PDB file of C-alpha atoms in Angstrom:
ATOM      1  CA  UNK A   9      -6.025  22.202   3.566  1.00 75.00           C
ATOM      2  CA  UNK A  10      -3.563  21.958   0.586  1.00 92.00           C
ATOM      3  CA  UNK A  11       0.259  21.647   0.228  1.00 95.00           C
ATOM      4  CA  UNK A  12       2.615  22.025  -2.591  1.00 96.00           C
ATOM      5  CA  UNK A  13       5.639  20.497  -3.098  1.00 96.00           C
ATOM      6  CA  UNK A  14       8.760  20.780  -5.899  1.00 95.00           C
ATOM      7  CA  UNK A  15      10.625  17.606  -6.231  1.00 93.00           C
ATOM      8  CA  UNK A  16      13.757  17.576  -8.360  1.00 94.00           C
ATOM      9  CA  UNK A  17      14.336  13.695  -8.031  1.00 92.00           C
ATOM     10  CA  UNK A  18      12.628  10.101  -7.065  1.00 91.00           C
ATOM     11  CA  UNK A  19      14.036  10.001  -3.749  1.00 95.00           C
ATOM     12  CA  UNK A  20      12.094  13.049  -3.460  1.00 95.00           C
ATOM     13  CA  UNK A  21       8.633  12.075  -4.533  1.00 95.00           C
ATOM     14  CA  UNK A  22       9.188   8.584  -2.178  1.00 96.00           C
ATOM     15  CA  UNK A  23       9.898  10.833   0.554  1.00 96.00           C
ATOM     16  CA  UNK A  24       7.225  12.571   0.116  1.00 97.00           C
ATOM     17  CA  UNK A  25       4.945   9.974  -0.405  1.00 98.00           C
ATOM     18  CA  UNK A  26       6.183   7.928   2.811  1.00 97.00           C
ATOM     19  CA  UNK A  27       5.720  11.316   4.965  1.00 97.00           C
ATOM     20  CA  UNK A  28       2.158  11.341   3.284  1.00 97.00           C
ATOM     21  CA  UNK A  29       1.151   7.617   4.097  1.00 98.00           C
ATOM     22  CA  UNK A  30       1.973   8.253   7.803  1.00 97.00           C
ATOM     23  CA  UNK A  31      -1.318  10.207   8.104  1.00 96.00           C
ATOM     24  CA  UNK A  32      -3.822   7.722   6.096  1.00 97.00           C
ATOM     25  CA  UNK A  33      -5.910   5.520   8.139  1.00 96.00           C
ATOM     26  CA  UNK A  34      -8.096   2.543   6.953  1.00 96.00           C
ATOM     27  CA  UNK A  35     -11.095   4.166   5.084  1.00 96.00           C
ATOM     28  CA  UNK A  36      -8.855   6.853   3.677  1.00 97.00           C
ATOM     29  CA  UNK A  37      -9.669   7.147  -0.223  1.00 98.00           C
ATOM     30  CA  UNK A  38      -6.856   8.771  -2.626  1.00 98.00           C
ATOM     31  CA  UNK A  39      -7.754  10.086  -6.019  1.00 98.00           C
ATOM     32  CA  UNK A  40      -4.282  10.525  -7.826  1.00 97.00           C
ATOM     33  CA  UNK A  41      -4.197  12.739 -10.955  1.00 97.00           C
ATOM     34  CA  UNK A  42      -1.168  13.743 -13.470  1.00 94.00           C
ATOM     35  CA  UNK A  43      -0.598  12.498 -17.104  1.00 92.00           C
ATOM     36  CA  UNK A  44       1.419   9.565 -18.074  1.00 91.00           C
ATOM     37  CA  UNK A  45       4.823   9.264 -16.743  1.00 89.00           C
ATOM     38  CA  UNK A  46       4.087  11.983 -13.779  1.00 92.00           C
ATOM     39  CA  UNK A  47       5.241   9.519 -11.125  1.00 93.00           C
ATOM     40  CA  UNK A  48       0.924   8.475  -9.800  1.00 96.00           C
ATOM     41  CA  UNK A  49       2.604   4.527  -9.290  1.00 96.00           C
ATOM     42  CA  UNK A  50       5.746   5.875  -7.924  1.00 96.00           C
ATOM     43  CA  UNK A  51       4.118   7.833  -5.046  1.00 97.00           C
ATOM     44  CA  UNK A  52       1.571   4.758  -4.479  1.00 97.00           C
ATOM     45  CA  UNK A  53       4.588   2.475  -4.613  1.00 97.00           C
ATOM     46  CA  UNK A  54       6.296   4.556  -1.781  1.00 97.00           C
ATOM     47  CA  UNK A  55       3.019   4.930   0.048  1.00 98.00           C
ATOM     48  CA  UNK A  56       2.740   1.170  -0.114  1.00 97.00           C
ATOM     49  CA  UNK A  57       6.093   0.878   1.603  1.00 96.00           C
ATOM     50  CA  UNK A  58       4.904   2.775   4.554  1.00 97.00           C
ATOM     51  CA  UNK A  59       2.564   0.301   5.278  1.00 96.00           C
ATOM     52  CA  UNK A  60       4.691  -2.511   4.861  1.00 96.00           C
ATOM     53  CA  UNK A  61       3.378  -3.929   1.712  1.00 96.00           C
ATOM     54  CA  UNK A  62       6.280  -6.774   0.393  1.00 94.00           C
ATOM     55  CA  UNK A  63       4.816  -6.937  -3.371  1.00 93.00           C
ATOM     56  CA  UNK A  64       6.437  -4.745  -5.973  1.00 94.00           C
ATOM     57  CA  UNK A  65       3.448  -2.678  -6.612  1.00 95.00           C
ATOM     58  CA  UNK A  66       2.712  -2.208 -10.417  1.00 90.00           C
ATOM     59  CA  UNK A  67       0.673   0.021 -12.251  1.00 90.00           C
ATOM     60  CA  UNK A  68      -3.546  -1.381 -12.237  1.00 88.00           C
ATOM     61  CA  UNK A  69      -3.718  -0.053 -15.717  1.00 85.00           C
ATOM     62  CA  UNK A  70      -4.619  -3.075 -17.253  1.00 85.00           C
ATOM     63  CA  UNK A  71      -5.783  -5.305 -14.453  1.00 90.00           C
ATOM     64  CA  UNK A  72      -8.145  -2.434 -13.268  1.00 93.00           C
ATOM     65  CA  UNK A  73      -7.709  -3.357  -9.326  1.00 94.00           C
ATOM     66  CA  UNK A  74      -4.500  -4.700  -7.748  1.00 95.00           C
ATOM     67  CA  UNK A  75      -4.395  -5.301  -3.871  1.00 96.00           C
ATOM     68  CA  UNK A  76      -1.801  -5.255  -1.874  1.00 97.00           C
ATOM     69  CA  UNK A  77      -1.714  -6.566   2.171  1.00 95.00           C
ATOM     70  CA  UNK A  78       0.037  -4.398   4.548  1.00 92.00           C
ATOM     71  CA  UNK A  79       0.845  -5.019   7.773  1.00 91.00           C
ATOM     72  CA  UNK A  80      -1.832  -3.368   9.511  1.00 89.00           C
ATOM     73  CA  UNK A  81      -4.320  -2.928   6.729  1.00 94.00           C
ATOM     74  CA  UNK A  82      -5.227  -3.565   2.713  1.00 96.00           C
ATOM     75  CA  UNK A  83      -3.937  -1.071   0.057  1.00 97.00           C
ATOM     76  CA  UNK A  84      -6.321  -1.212  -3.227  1.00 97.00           C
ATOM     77  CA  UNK A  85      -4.626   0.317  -5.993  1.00 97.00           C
ATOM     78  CA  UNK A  86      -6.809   1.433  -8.793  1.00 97.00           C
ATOM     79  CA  UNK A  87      -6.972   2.840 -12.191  1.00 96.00           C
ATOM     80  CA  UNK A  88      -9.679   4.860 -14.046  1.00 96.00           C
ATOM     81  CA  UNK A  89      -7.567   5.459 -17.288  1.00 94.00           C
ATOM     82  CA  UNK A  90      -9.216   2.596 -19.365  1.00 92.00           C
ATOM     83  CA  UNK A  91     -12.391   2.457 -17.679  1.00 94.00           C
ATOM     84  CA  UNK A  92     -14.684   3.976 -20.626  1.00 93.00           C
ATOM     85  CA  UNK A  93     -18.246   4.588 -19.163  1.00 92.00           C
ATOM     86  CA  UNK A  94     -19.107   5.147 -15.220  1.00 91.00           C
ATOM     87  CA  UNK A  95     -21.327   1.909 -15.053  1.00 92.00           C
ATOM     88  CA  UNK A  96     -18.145  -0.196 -15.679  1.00 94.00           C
ATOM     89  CA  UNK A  97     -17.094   0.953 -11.732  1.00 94.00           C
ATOM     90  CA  UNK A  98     -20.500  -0.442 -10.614  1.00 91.00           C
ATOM     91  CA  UNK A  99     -19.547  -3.806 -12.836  1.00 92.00           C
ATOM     92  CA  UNK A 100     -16.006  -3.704 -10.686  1.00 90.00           C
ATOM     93  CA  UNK A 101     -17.926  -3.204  -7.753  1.00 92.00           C
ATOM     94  CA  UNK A 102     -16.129   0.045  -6.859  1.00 92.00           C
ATOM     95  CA  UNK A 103     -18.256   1.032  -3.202  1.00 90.00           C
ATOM     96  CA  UNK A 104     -16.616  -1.731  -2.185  1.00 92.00           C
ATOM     97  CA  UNK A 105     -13.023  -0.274  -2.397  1.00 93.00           C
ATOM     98  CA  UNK A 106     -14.208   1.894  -0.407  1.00 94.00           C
ATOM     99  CA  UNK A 107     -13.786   0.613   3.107  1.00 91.00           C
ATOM    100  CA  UNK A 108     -12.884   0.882   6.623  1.00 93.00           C
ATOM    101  CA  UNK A 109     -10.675  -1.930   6.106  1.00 93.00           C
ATOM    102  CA  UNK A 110      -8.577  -0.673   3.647  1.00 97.00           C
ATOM    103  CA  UNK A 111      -7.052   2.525   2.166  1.00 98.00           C
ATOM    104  CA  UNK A 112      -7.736   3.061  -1.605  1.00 98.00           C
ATOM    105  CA  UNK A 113      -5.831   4.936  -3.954  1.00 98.00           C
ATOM    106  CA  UNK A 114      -7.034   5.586  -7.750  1.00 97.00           C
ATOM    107  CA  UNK A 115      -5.612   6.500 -10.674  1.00 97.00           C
ATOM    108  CA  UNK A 116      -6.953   8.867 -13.400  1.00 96.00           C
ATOM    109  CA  UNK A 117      -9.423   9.314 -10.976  1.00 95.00           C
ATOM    110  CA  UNK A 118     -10.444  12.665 -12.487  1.00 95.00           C
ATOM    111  CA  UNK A 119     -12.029  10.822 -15.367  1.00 95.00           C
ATOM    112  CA  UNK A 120     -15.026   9.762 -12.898  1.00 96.00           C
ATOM    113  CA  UNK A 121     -14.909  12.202  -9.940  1.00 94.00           C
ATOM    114  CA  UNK A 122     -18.526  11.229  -9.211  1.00 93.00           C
ATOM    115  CA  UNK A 123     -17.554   8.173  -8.307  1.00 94.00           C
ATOM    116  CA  UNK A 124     -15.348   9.248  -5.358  1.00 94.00           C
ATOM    117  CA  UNK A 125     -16.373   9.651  -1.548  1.00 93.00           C
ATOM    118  CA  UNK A 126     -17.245  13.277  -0.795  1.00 90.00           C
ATOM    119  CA  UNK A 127     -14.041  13.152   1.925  1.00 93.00           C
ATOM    120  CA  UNK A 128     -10.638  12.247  -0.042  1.00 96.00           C
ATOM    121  CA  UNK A 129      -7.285  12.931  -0.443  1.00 98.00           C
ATOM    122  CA  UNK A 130      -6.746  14.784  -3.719  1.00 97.00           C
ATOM    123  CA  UNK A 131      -3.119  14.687  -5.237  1.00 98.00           C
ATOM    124  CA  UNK A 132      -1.572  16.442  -8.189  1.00 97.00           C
ATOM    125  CA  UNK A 133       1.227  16.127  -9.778  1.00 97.00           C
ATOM    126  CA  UNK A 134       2.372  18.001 -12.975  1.00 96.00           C
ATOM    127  CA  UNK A 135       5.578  17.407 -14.667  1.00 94.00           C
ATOM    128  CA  UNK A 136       7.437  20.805 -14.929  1.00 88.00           C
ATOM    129  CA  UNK A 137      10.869  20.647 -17.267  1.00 86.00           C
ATOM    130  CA  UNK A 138      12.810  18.616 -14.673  1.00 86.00           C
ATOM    131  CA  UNK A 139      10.754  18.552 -11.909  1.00 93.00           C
ATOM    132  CA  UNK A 140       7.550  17.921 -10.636  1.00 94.00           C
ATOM    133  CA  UNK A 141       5.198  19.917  -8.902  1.00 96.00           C
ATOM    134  CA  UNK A 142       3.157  17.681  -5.996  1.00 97.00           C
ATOM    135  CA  UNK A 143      -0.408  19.189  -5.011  1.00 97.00           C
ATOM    136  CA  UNK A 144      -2.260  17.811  -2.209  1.00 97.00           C
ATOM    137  CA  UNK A 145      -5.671  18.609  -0.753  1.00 95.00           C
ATOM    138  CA  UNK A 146      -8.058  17.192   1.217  1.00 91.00           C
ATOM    139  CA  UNK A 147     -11.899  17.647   0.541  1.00 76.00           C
TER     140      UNK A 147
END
């Protein structure tokens, strides 16, 4: 299953996001890919706001891990980008993101795709001139 969106604004890509969310259930594992500035916080931010999270969620990129309480369930929000060697996610205790309590999104996460669960949520999204281009696909 894939789907491909264009977005020509923010309001898009939260829309989008939101719409997204309404399908995840607790266990639900999203590896987020794009380079800097593509908008991977922006859609977790919206996502977030689906599930009633009341924190402004930032980027993990320097705390790693950031967590996040919903109303019905835990959002982890993580980030690959300065993780350097695959034994630092064992050191961060990364399995244990992945839960049926929670639903885990993670950035740069095509720097360590063995790391992820066989079944995940993959998501794309390439900056084009003035728009983006959203790809997502579930393995």
């Amino acid at each position: 299953m894939s789907e491909k969106y264009l977005v020509k604004s923010l309001k898009d890509t939260q829309t989008i996001a939101r719409t997204f969310a309404s399908r995840l259930k607790p266990g639900d594992v999203i590896a987020l890919e794009g380079e800097l500035g593509a908008g991977k916080t922006t859609f977790v931010r919206a996502a977030a706001e689906f599930f009633k999270v009341k924190e402004y969620v930032n980027s993990p990129t320097f705390t790693i891990v950031n967590q996040y309480k919903g109303k019905k369930t835990t959002i982890n929000h993580i980030d690959y980008y300065r993780i350097n060697h695959q034994d630092e996610l064992a050191e961060i205790g990364i399995e244990e993101y992945f839960s049926p309590q929670s639903i885990t999104f993670i950035e740069w996460a095509e720097r360590f795709p063995d790391s992820l669960p066989e079944k995940c949520y993959n998501i794309h999204i390439k900056v084009k001139d003035k728009t983006r281009e959203i790809l997502i696909s579930h393995a």
